[in-house]
Amino acid sequence: MKQATQKRRQGEALHRFSFKLSPVAAGCAVLIFGMTDIATAQEATGTTVVVTGIRKGIEEAISIKRNSNSIVEAISAEDIGKLPDASVAESIARLPGVTAQRSRSSGKAADVSVRGLSPSFNGSLLNGREQASTGNARSPEFDLFPAELMGSVLIYKTPDAALVGQGLAATIDLNTLKPLDFGKRVLAASYRKQRTGVQSGSEEGTGDRASFSYVDQFANRTLGVSLGLTKFKEDGGGQQKFDSWGGFAPTVDYNGAKVVAPGGFKSDTEVSKSNRDGASLTLQYKPNKNFKSSVDVFYSAGSSSLKKTGLEGAIAGSAGGYDPDGVLSNATIVNGVATAGTFSNYKGVVRNHKESADDKLTSIGWNSEMKLDEWTAVADLSYSKAVKHSKRYETTAGQPGDVTPLGSISYTGFNGGNFADVKYSTSLNYSDRNVSRLTDVDGWGGGPNTPQAGYVALPDINDKVNSIRLSAKRDLNFGPVVAAQFGLNYTERDKARTGQEGRLVVKGGGGYASAAVPGSAVATAGTVGLPVASFDPDGSLGPIYELARWVDASVLAKDWTVNEKVTTAYAMGDLDGQVMGLNYRGNFGGQFIHTNQRSTGNQVDLAKCTGITVDTCPFKTAFGGKSYSDFLPSLNVSFDLGKEQFLRVGLAKVLSRANMDDLRASQEFGVKTGGAFPIITGSGGNAELKPFSAKAFDLSYEKYFGKKGYFSVAGFYKQLDTYIYRAPRTFDFKPFVSASTPLPLSGPYQGSTVGLLTTPQNGEGGNIHGFEVALNIPFSMITPVLDGFGVMVNHSDTSSQITLPAFGFGTSNISAQNIPLPGLSKRVSNLRLYYEKNGFQIAVAGRKRSDFLGQISDFQDNQQLTFIKGETIVDFQVSYEFQTGYLKGLSLLAQANNWNNAPFQQYDTDPNKITDKTVYGRTYLFGLNYKF
């Protein structure tokens, strides 16, 4: 048993102090068992080889995966300040069972899904601690964490009882560098120049990225310090987008017949800009073997903007009170489809919209560990704060509402479904500032008494997380239980969303007032290629526009505060024993979690709300909350099958908490008259909402070839006990009405306060299951002729019979009544081929995912679900590191991302009918690294 305990301690030490890496692998299982003898023979030569670069990252990853008691995946910097990809999310997305959704605005990997579940099901940690976030979701966005400041990323697919802050799908732990893990002083600097939007069909962008890392040890290696600094600036290239208004193709009259024609479109060119400064500082102190302490500080501050310039308007039909129906002429008809033609009365709306934000994340942690005889005590304190200030300007330009005559629009190449391929031309030149005036073009404000020449929203988010954790551990000799640990964690979180928004009204005029578009810039309106007048609306509030603040139930419902107090007590035992001739190790235990959540929101007094201003729509603060408890048992066992083969089993109950905005106490309601009969309907948050929960079973077989490679195949099954969805339910609004509140005037609910309230609810779930297969080998294991070459390949297949009512979620361009699980791609594959020898590093990588239901942000900053077409992204990378002479330590790098220029495409129910398309182009990076 002492020998087993010693092995366990060695495994824990390796897990704790090595770079936390893991394969970026997966694939087919060929050439598996025949390689064992080759790998063993190669390692037995006695030759000492210093492994660096790609192979260093892979081998340390294999080591961490092999020695873990849980089923894990990981990545690590191939060298200090050098993760395998330009971003943390892109590196994570190459792991088995993991995929990423690209940001619709930037085209970069943003949200990460694990095993077919939505990104909100992941727990996200920094150095093992929960972090504040700058969005409605709990976990921070990955772009807040510059890749150069990360030493490793560990993904727990099965949790243990000591993992606080775990998620239902997985737990992603980002880790900064630990200076005492290094054997000597290290300094490294890097610089990269980039070009974006190459071959996007629009203007290219540029960027610069620089980093510096310093690691050192002092006082006979009792004191360590690591410092990382990054600076990033990008002026993005143009991204051409097209939206067919959800595939809108109405039937119109033409020469006495009914024909199908395009209904309208929105086509933009988007240009993004971003800046980010990051810093990471870690101090470690270890005066003796019985005590160690570390303080780590992480800081990230950035700004971003997205300028949208384009053209929008109805072709057949109307888009507002100032937009009369178009009349079709000169049409070509094929099988009832007007494949070409001209529509009169076209009121083009020139869009100059801008979304911008400034954010800041500060995280501080202090961890101390002391050995007291047979016990090891650990104390951990942490603080995290995130702030985000946003602005969203939407301006419209074109012909004012009282101007005649109107123009026309002609088109060709329409077949009834190929909306993004149609060619358009207009009779008016919308780049002419005499034609395009800043005004309420279509009467979207409701008429001349309430003009709306645009809209502005100014939301703010503030989030703060404080935690304290105390734990103790000791070795035991109690049968297979060789150690036990106990712990208590307390976390308090305060998050608030506030803001103002309203109509933009042109100053100094009446309901049809207009103003000249500033400047002389001209831009291309997305994929349709039409020129339009362009300007930057930031700062136009005051000189050009006045703000007519919009205050109604829907706007007020966006403001909320949430306070959470979560106490977690846990106990875990480590296992090390033998059964039926098989050695095994692992852990078992449980967490008892008590949650006290409180929230506030705004409640409109409908009896007195007669308008959309502060004076005409009074409101009050609503309160709500709930306390509840959960118990989460877990078991992880790894059986040693011999010949470097392991069988891992994981059983656990897991949970993920609701997004913070779902917990808001606010609600809105009113009489709905558009249905079969009048009835009170309302919507809002749910302050009593409980988390998602599931029972999980995992099984993984792993075959290793020394520390050079491995093959694995894994299966998983999750039974979702509860799921959060939005659905209407019968609700009596009596406590919220007064004698003067409007009630239904007719029908079965005449005079009744009973109606339907749509809020987030806990419902019963279903199951999700799948398998993953991975292969990670250097080809030198096959033949010395291929020394330096290698492959990492993986594939996952995930299925679920769960369908959810679409009306229970915010959706964009979805007509289906039922939708699948958000984030679920049935098939996900990754491939990375590499060559590394004599200073050269060459890699080509591809990641592929099938169609899925993704999450985007709408024009009001609300999260919306939309169907996203499957995609394949191909990247290249080549570098050379000087091995000798004065240039030793210097490496040169060239990289191409999205080489195949894969677009971002949305659809309704038919993947072949694209409703929204974005072309990003390639991104080229050229740079150098120097380590000394």
Coordinates of N, CA, C and O in Angstrom, one line a residue, residues 773-917:
V773 N -13.5 9.4 -30.5 CA -12.4 8.6 -30.8 C -11.2 9.5 -31.2 O -11.4 10.5 -31.8
A774 N -10.0 9.2 -30.7 CA -8.9 10.1 -30.8 C -7.6 9.3 -31.1 O -7.4 8.2 -30.5
L775 N -6.8 9.8 -32.0 CA -5.4 9.2 -32.3 C -4.4 10.4 -32.3 O -4.6 11.4 -33.0
N776 N -3.3 10.1 -31.6 CA -2.2 11.2 -31.6 C -0.9 10.4 -31.6 O -0.5 9.8 -30.6
I777 N -0.2 10.5 -32.8 CA 1.0 9.7 -32.9 C 2.0 10.5 -33.7 O 1.7 11.2 -34.7
P778 N 3.3 10.3 -33.4 CA 4.4 10.7 -34.4 C 4.6 9.6 -35.4 O 4.6 8.4 -35.0
F779 N 4.8 9.9 -36.6 CA 5.0 8.9 -37.6 C 6.3 8.2 -37.5 O 6.5 7.1 -38.1
S780 N 7.2 8.7 -36.7 CA 8.5 8.0 -36.4 C 8.3 6.7 -35.7 O 9.1 5.8 -35.7
M781 N 7.1 6.5 -35.1 CA 6.8 5.2 -34.5 C 6.5 4.1 -35.5 O 6.6 2.9 -35.2
I782 N 6.2 4.6 -36.7 CA 5.9 3.6 -37.8 C 7.2 3.3 -38.6 O 7.5 2.2 -38.8
T783 N 8.0 4.4 -39.0 CA 9.2 4.2 -39.7 C 10.1 5.4 -39.4 O 9.6 6.6 -39.4
P784 N 11.4 5.2 -39.2 CA 12.3 6.4 -39.0 C 12.4 7.3 -40.2 O 12.7 8.5 -40.1
V785 N 11.9 6.8 -41.4 CA 11.9 7.7 -42.6 C 11.0 8.9 -42.4 O 11.3 10.0 -42.9
L786 N 10.0 8.7 -41.6 CA 9.0 9.8 -41.3 C 9.3 10.6 -40.0 O 8.4 11.2 -39.5
D787 N 10.5 10.5 -39.6 CA 10.8 11.2 -38.3 C 10.5 12.7 -38.5 O 10.9 13.3 -39.5
G788 N 9.8 13.2 -37.5 CA 9.4 14.7 -37.5 C 8.0 14.9 -37.9 O 7.4 15.9 -37.6
F789 N 7.4 13.9 -38.6 CA 6.0 14.0 -39.0 C 5.1 13.4 -37.9 O 5.5 12.5 -37.2
G790 N 3.9 13.9 -37.8 CA 2.9 13.4 -36.9 C 1.5 13.8 -37.2 O 1.3 14.7 -38.0
V791 N 0.5 13.2 -36.5 CA -0.9 13.5 -36.7 C -1.6 13.5 -35.4 O -1.3 12.7 -34.5
M792 N -2.6 14.4 -35.3 CA -3.5 14.4 -34.2 C -4.9 14.5 -34.9 O -5.2 15.5 -35.6
V793 N -5.7 13.5 -34.7 CA -7.0 13.5 -35.3 C -8.1 13.0 -34.3 O -7.8 12.2 -33.5
N794 N -9.3 13.6 -34.4 CA -10.3 13.2 -33.5 C -11.7 13.4 -34.1 O -11.8 14.2 -35.1
H795 N -12.6 12.6 -33.7 CA -14.0 12.7 -34.2 C -15.0 12.4 -33.0 O -14.7 11.5 -32.2
S796 N -16.1 13.1 -33.0 CA -17.1 12.8 -32.0 C -18.4 12.8 -32.7 O -18.7 13.5 -33.7
D797 N -19.3 12.0 -32.2 CA -20.7 11.8 -32.7 C -21.6 11.9 -31.5 O -21.5 11.1 -30.6
T798 N -22.5 12.9 -31.6 CA -23.4 13.1 -30.4 C -24.8 13.2 -30.9 O -25.2 13.7 -31.9
S799 N -25.7 12.5 -30.1 CA -27.1 12.5 -30.4 C -28.0 12.8 -29.2 O -27.6 12.6 -28.1
S800 N -29.2 13.3 -29.5 CA -30.1 13.6 -28.5 C -31.5 13.6 -29.1 O -31.7 14.1 -30.2
Q801 N -32.5 13.0 -28.4 CA -33.9 13.0 -28.8 C -34.6 14.2 -28.3 O -35.9 14.3 -28.5
I802 N -33.9 15.1 -27.5 CA -34.6 16.2 -26.9 C -35.0 17.2 -27.9 O -34.2 17.6 -28.8
T803 N -36.3 17.6 -27.9 CA -36.7 18.8 -28.7 C -37.4 19.7 -27.8 O -38.0 19.3 -26.8
L804 N -37.3 21.0 -28.1 CA -37.8 22.0 -27.2 C -38.8 22.9 -28.0 O -38.6 23.1 -29.2
P805 N -39.8 23.5 -27.3 CA -40.7 24.4 -28.0 C -40.0 25.7 -28.4 O -39.4 26.4 -27.5
A806 N -40.0 26.1 -29.7 CA -39.3 27.3 -30.1 C -39.9 28.5 -29.5 O -39.1 29.5 -29.3
F807 N -41.2 28.5 -29.2 CA -41.8 29.7 -28.6 C -41.2 30.0 -27.2 O -41.4 31.1 -26.6
G808 N -40.5 29.0 -26.6 CA -40.0 29.2 -25.3 C -38.6 29.9 -25.3 O -38.0 30.0 -24.2
F809 N -38.1 30.2 -26.5 CA -36.8 30.8 -26.6 C -36.8 32.1 -27.5 O -37.7 32.1 -28.4
G810 N -35.9 33.0 -27.3 CA -35.7 34.0 -28.3 C -35.1 33.5 -29.5 O -34.0 32.9 -29.4
T811 N -35.7 33.6 -30.7 CA -35.1 33.0 -31.9 C -35.0 34.1 -33.0 O -35.6 35.1 -33.0
S812 N -34.1 33.8 -34.0 CA -33.9 34.7 -35.1 C -34.1 33.9 -36.4 O -33.4 32.9 -36.6
N813 N -35.1 34.2 -37.2 CA -35.4 33.6 -38.5 C -35.6 32.1 -38.3 O -35.0 31.3 -39.1
I814 N -36.4 31.7 -37.3 CA -36.7 30.3 -37.1 C -38.3 30.2 -37.2 O -39.0 30.8 -36.4
S815 N -38.8 29.4 -38.1 CA -40.2 29.2 -38.3 C -40.6 27.9 -37.7 O -41.8 27.6 -37.5
A816 N -39.7 27.0 -37.3 CA -40.0 25.7 -36.8 C -40.7 25.8 -35.4 O -40.3 26.7 -34.6
Q817 N -41.6 25.0 -35.1 CA -42.3 25.0 -33.8 C -41.4 24.3 -32.7 O -41.5 24.7 -31.5
N818 N -40.6 23.4 -33.1 CA -39.7 22.7 -32.2 C -38.2 22.8 -32.6 O -38.0 22.8 -33.8
I819 N -37.3 22.9 -31.7 CA -35.9 23.1 -32.0 C -35.1 22.0 -31.2 O -35.5 21.5 -30.1
P820 N -33.9 21.7 -31.7 CA -33.0 20.8 -30.9 C -32.3 21.5 -29.8 O -32.5 22.7 -29.6
L821 N -31.5 20.8 -29.1 CA -30.6 21.4 -28.0 C -29.7 22.4 -28.6 O -29.0 22.2 -29.6
P822 N -29.7 23.6 -28.1 CA -28.7 24.6 -28.5 C -27.3 24.1 -28.4 O -26.9 23.5 -27.4
G823 N -26.5 24.4 -29.4 CA -25.1 24.0 -29.4 C -24.7 22.7 -29.9 O -23.6 22.3 -30.1
L824 N -25.8 21.8 -30.2 CA -25.5 20.4 -30.6 C -25.2 20.3 -32.0 O -26.0 20.5 -32.9
S825 N -23.9 19.9 -32.3 CA -23.6 19.4 -33.7 C -23.4 17.9 -33.6 O -22.7 17.4 -32.7
K826 N -24.1 17.2 -34.4 CA -24.1 15.8 -34.4 C -22.7 15.2 -34.6 O -22.2 14.3 -33.9
R827 N -22.0 15.8 -35.6 CA -20.6 15.3 -35.9 C -19.6 16.5 -35.8 O -19.8 17.6 -36.4
V828 N -18.5 16.2 -35.1 CA -17.4 17.2 -35.0 C -16.1 16.4 -35.2 O -15.9 15.4 -34.6
S829 N -15.3 17.0 -36.2 CA -14.0 16.3 -36.5 C -12.9 17.3 -36.5 O -13.1 18.5 -36.8
N830 N -11.7 16.9 -36.1 CA -10.5 17.8 -36.1 C -9.3 17.0 -36.6 O -9.2 15.8 -36.3
L831 N -8.5 17.6 -37.3 CA -7.3 17.0 -37.9 C -6.1 18.0 -37.8 O -6.3 19.2 -38.2
R832 N -5.0 17.6 -37.4 CA -3.8 18.4 -37.4 C -2.6 17.6 -37.8 O -2.2 16.6 -37.1
L833 N -2.0 17.9 -39.0 CA -0.8 17.2 -39.4 C 0.3 18.2 -39.2 O 0.2 19.4 -39.5
Y834 N 1.5 17.6 -38.7 CA 2.6 18.5 -38.4 C 3.9 17.9 -38.8 O 4.0 16.7 -39.0
Y835 N 4.9 18.8 -39.0 CA 6.3 18.4 -39.2 C 7.1 19.3 -38.3 O 7.0 20.5 -38.4
E836 N 8.0 18.6 -37.5 CA 8.9 19.4 -36.7 C 10.3 18.8 -36.6 O 10.4 17.6 -36.1
K837 N 11.3 19.4 -37.1 CA 12.6 18.9 -37.1 C 13.6 20.0 -37.6 O 13.3 20.8 -38.4
N838 N 14.8 19.9 -36.9 CA 15.9 20.8 -37.3 C 15.4 22.3 -37.3 O 15.8 23.1 -38.1
G839 N 14.6 22.7 -36.3 CA 14.1 24.0 -36.2 C 12.9 24.4 -37.0 O 12.3 25.4 -36.7
F840 N 12.5 23.5 -37.9 CA 11.3 23.8 -38.7 C 10.0 23.3 -38.0 O 10.0 22.1 -37.4
Q841 N 9.0 24.0 -38.0 CA 7.7 23.6 -37.5 C 6.6 23.9 -38.6 O 6.4 25.1 -38.9
I842 N 6.0 22.9 -39.1 CA 4.9 23.1 -40.1 C 3.7 22.4 -39.7 O 3.8 21.2 -39.3
A843 N 2.6 23.0 -39.8 CA 1.3 22.4 -39.3 C 0.2 22.8 -40.2 O 0.1 24.0 -40.6
V844 N -0.7 21.9 -40.5 CA -2.0 22.2 -41.2 C -3.1 21.6 -40.4 O -3.0 20.5 -39.9
A845 N -4.1 22.4 -40.1 CA -5.1 21.9 -39.2 C -6.5 22.3 -39.8 O -6.7 23.3 -40.5
G846 N -7.4 21.4 -39.5 CA -8.8 21.6 -40.0 C -9.8 21.2 -38.9 O -9.5 20.2 -38.2
R847 N -10.8 21.9 -38.7 CA -11.9 21.6 -37.8 C -13.2 21.7 -38.5 O -13.5 22.6 -39.2
K848 N -14.1 20.7 -38.3 CA -15.3 20.6 -39.0 C -16.4 20.2 -38.1 O -16.3 19.4 -37.2
R849 N -17.6 20.9 -38.2 CA -18.7 20.6 -37.4 C -20.0 20.6 -38.3 O -20.0 21.3 -39.3
S850 N -21.0 19.8 -38.0 CA -22.2 19.8 -38.8 C -23.1 20.9 -38.3 O -22.8 21.6 -37.4
D851 N -24.3 21.0 -39.0 CA -25.2 22.0 -38.7 C -25.6 22.0 -37.2 O -25.6 21.0 -36.5
F852 N -25.9 23.2 -36.7 CA -26.3 23.3 -35.2 C -27.1 24.5 -35.0 O -27.2 25.4 -35.8
L853 N -27.7 24.5 -33.8 CA -28.5 25.7 -33.3 C -27.6 26.5 -32.5 O -27.2 26.1 -31.4
G854 N -27.2 27.7 -33.0 CA -26.3 28.5 -32.3 C -26.9 29.7 -31.6 O -28.1 29.9 -31.7
Q855 N -26.1 30.5 -31.0 CA -26.6 31.7 -30.2 C -25.9 32.9 -30.7 O -24.7 33.0 -30.9
I856 N -26.7 33.9 -31.0 CA -26.2 35.2 -31.5 C -26.9 36.3 -30.7 O -27.8 36.1 -29.9
S857 N -26.4 37.6 -30.8 CA -27.0 38.7 -30.2 C -27.8 39.5 -31.2 O -27.3 39.8 -32.3
D858 N -29.0 39.9 -30.8 CA -29.8 40.7 -31.7 C -29.6 42.2 -31.6 O -28.7 42.6 -30.8
F859 N -30.3 43.0 -32.3 CA -30.1 44.4 -32.3 C -30.4 45.1 -31.0 O -30.1 46.3 -30.8
Q860 N -31.1 44.4 -30.1 CA -31.4 45.0 -28.8 C -30.6 44.3 -27.7 O -30.9 44.4 -26.5
D861 N -29.5 43.7 -28.1 CA -28.6 43.0 -27.1 C -29.2 41.8 -26.4 O -28.7 41.3 -25.4
N862 N -30.3 41.3 -27.0 CA -30.9 40.0 -26.4 C -30.2 38.8 -27.1 O -29.9 38.9 -28.3
Q863 N -30.1 37.7 -26.4 CA -29.6 36.5 -27.0 C -30.6 35.8 -27.8 O -31.8 35.6 -27.3
Q864 N -30.3 35.4 -29.0 CA -31.2 34.8 -29.9 C -30.6 33.5 -30.4 O -29.4 33.4 -30.6
L865 N -31.5 32.5 -30.6 CA -31.1 31.2 -31.2 C -31.3 31.2 -32.7 O -32.4 31.7 -33.1
T866 N -30.4 30.7 -33.5 CA -30.6 30.6 -34.9 C -29.9 29.4 -35.4 O -28.9 28.9 -34.8
F867 N -30.4 28.8 -36.5 CA -29.7 27.7 -37.1 C -28.5 28.1 -37.9 O -28.6 29.1 -38.7
I868 N -27.4 27.5 -37.7 CA -26.1 27.8 -38.3 C -25.6 26.6 -39.1 O -25.6 25.5 -38.6
K869 N -25.3 26.8 -40.4 CA -24.9 25.8 -41.3 C -23.5 25.3 -40.9 O -22.6 26.0 -40.5
G870 N -23.3 23.9 -41.0 CA -22.0 23.4 -40.7 C -20.9 24.0 -41.5 O -21.1 24.5 -42.6
E871 N -19.7 23.9 -41.0 CA -18.6 24.5 -41.6 C -17.3 23.7 -41.4 O -17.2 22.9 -40.5
T872 N -16.3 24.0 -42.3 CA -15.0 23.4 -42.2 C -14.0 24.6 -42.2 O -14.0 25.4 -43.2
I873 N -13.1 24.7 -41.2 CA -12.1 25.8 -41.1 C -10.7 25.2 -41.3 O -10.4 24.2 -40.5
V874 N -10.0 25.7 -42.2 CA -8.6 25.2 -42.4 C -7.6 26.3 -42.1 O -7.7 27.4 -42.5
D875 N -6.6 25.9 -41.3 CA -5.5 26.8 -40.9 C -4.1 26.2 -41.3 O -3.9 25.0 -41.3
F876 N -3.2 27.1 -41.6 CA -1.8 26.7 -41.8 C -0.8 27.5 -40.9 O -1.1 28.6 -40.5
Q877 N 0.3 26.8 -40.6 CA 1.3 27.5 -39.8 C 2.7 27.0 -40.1 O 2.8 25.8 -40.3
V878 N 3.6 27.8 -40.3 CA 5.0 27.4 -40.5 C 5.9 28.4 -39.7 O 5.7 29.6 -39.6
S879 N 7.0 27.8 -39.1 CA 7.9 28.6 -38.4 C 9.3 28.0 -38.4 O 9.4 26.8 -38.7
Y880 N 10.3 28.8 -38.1 CA 11.7 28.3 -38.1 C 12.4 28.9 -36.9 O 12.3 30.1 -36.7
E881 N 13.0 28.1 -36.1 CA 13.8 28.5 -34.9 C 15.3 28.3 -35.2 O 15.7 27.2 -35.5
F882 N 16.0 29.4 -35.0 CA 17.5 29.2 -35.2 C 18.1 28.4 -34.0 O 17.8 28.7 -32.9
Q883 N 18.9 27.5 -34.4 CA 19.4 26.5 -33.4 C 20.8 26.9 -32.8 O 21.1 26.5 -31.7
T884 N 21.6 27.6 -33.6 CA 22.9 28.0 -33.1 C 23.2 29.4 -33.5 O 22.5 30.1 -34.2
G885 N 24.4 29.9 -33.0 CA 24.9 31.2 -33.4 C 24.2 32.3 -32.7 O 23.5 32.1 -31.7
Y886 N 24.4 33.5 -33.2 CA 23.9 34.7 -32.5 C 22.4 34.8 -32.5 O 21.8 35.5 -31.7
L887 N 21.8 34.1 -33.5 CA 20.3 34.2 -33.6 C 19.6 33.0 -32.8 O 18.4 32.9 -32.9
K888 N 20.4 32.3 -32.0 CA 19.8 31.2 -31.3 C 18.7 31.7 -30.4 O 18.9 32.7 -29.7
G889 N 17.5 31.1 -30.4 CA 16.4 31.5 -29.6 C 15.4 32.3 -30.4 O 14.3 32.6 -29.9
L890 N 15.8 32.7 -31.6 CA 14.9 33.5 -32.4 C 14.1 32.6 -33.4 O 14.7 31.7 -34.0
S891 N 12.8 32.8 -33.5 CA 12.0 32.0 -34.4 C 11.1 33.0 -35.2 O 10.7 34.0 -34.7
L892 N 10.9 32.6 -36.5 CA 10.1 33.4 -37.4 C 8.8 32.6 -37.7 O 8.9 31.3 -37.8
L893 N 7.7 33.3 -37.8 CA 6.4 32.6 -37.9 C 5.6 33.2 -39.0 O 5.6 34.4 -39.2
A894 N 4.9 32.3 -39.7 CA 3.9 32.7 -40.7 C 2.6 31.8 -40.5 O 2.8 30.6 -40.3
Q895 N 1.5 32.4 -40.5 CA 0.2 31.7 -40.2 C -0.9 32.2 -41.1 O -1.0 33.4 -41.3
A896 N -1.8 31.3 -41.5 CA -3.0 31.6 -42.3 C -4.2 31.0 -41.6 O -4.2 29.7 -41.5
N897 N -5.1 31.7 -41.2 CA -6.3 31.2 -40.6 C -7.5 31.4 -41.6 O -7.6 32.3 -42.3
N898 N -8.4 30.4 -41.5 CA -9.6 30.4 -42.4 C -9.1 30.4 -43.9 O -9.6 31.2 -44.7
W899 N -8.1 29.6 -44.2 CA -7.5 29.5 -45.5 C -8.6 29.3 -46.6 O -8.5 29.8 -47.7
N900 N -9.6 28.5 -46.3 CA -10.6 28.1 -47.3 C -11.7 29.2 -47.3 O -12.7 29.0 -48.0
N901 N -11.6 30.3 -46.6 CA -12.6 31.3 -46.6 C -14.0 30.8 -46.4 O -14.9 31.2 -47.1
A902 N -14.2 30.0 -45.3 CA -15.5 29.5 -45.0 C -16.4 30.6 -44.5 O -16.1 31.3 -43.6
P903 N -17.6 30.7 -45.1 CA -18.5 31.7 -44.6 C -19.3 31.3 -43.4 O -19.4 30.1 -43.0
F904 N -19.9 32.3 -42.7 CA -20.8 32.0 -41.6 C -22.2 32.1 -42.2 O -22.6 33.2 -42.7
Q905 N -23.0 31.0 -42.1 CA -24.3 31.0 -42.8 C -25.4 30.6 -41.8 O -25.3 29.6 -41.1
Q906 N -26.5 31.3 -41.9 CA -27.7 31.0 -41.1 C -28.8 30.5 -42.0 O -28.9 30.9 -43.2
Y907 N -29.7 29.7 -41.5 CA -30.8 29.2 -42.3 C -32.0 29.1 -41.4 O -31.9 29.1 -40.1
D908 N -33.2 28.9 -42.0 CA -34.4 28.7 -41.2 C -34.6 27.2 -40.9 O -34.1 26.7 -39.8
T909 N -35.2 26.4 -41.7 CA -35.4 25.0 -41.4 C -34.7 24.2 -42.5 O -34.4 23.0 -42.3
D910 N -34.4 24.7 -43.7 CA -33.8 24.0 -44.8 C -32.4 24.5 -44.9 O -32.1 25.7 -45.3
P911 N -31.3 23.7 -44.6 CA -29.9 24.1 -44.7 C -29.5 24.6 -46.1 O -28.5 25.3 -46.3
N912 N -30.3 24.2 -47.1 CA -30.0 24.7 -48.5 C -30.5 26.0 -48.8 O -30.2 26.6 -49.9
K913 N -31.3 26.6 -47.9 CA -31.9 27.9 -48.2 C -31.3 28.9 -47.1 O -31.8 29.0 -46.0
I914 N -30.2 29.5 -47.5 CA -29.5 30.4 -46.6 C -30.2 31.7 -46.5 O -30.5 32.4 -47.4
T915 N -30.4 32.2 -45.2 CA -31.1 33.4 -45.0 C -30.1 34.5 -44.6 O -30.5 35.7 -44.7
D916 N -28.9 34.2 -44.1 CA -28.0 35.2 -43.7 C -26.6 34.7 -43.9 O -26.3 33.5 -43.5
K917 N -25.8 35.4 -44.6 CA -24.4 34.9 -45.0 C -23.4 36.0 -44.7 O -23.6 37.2 -45.1

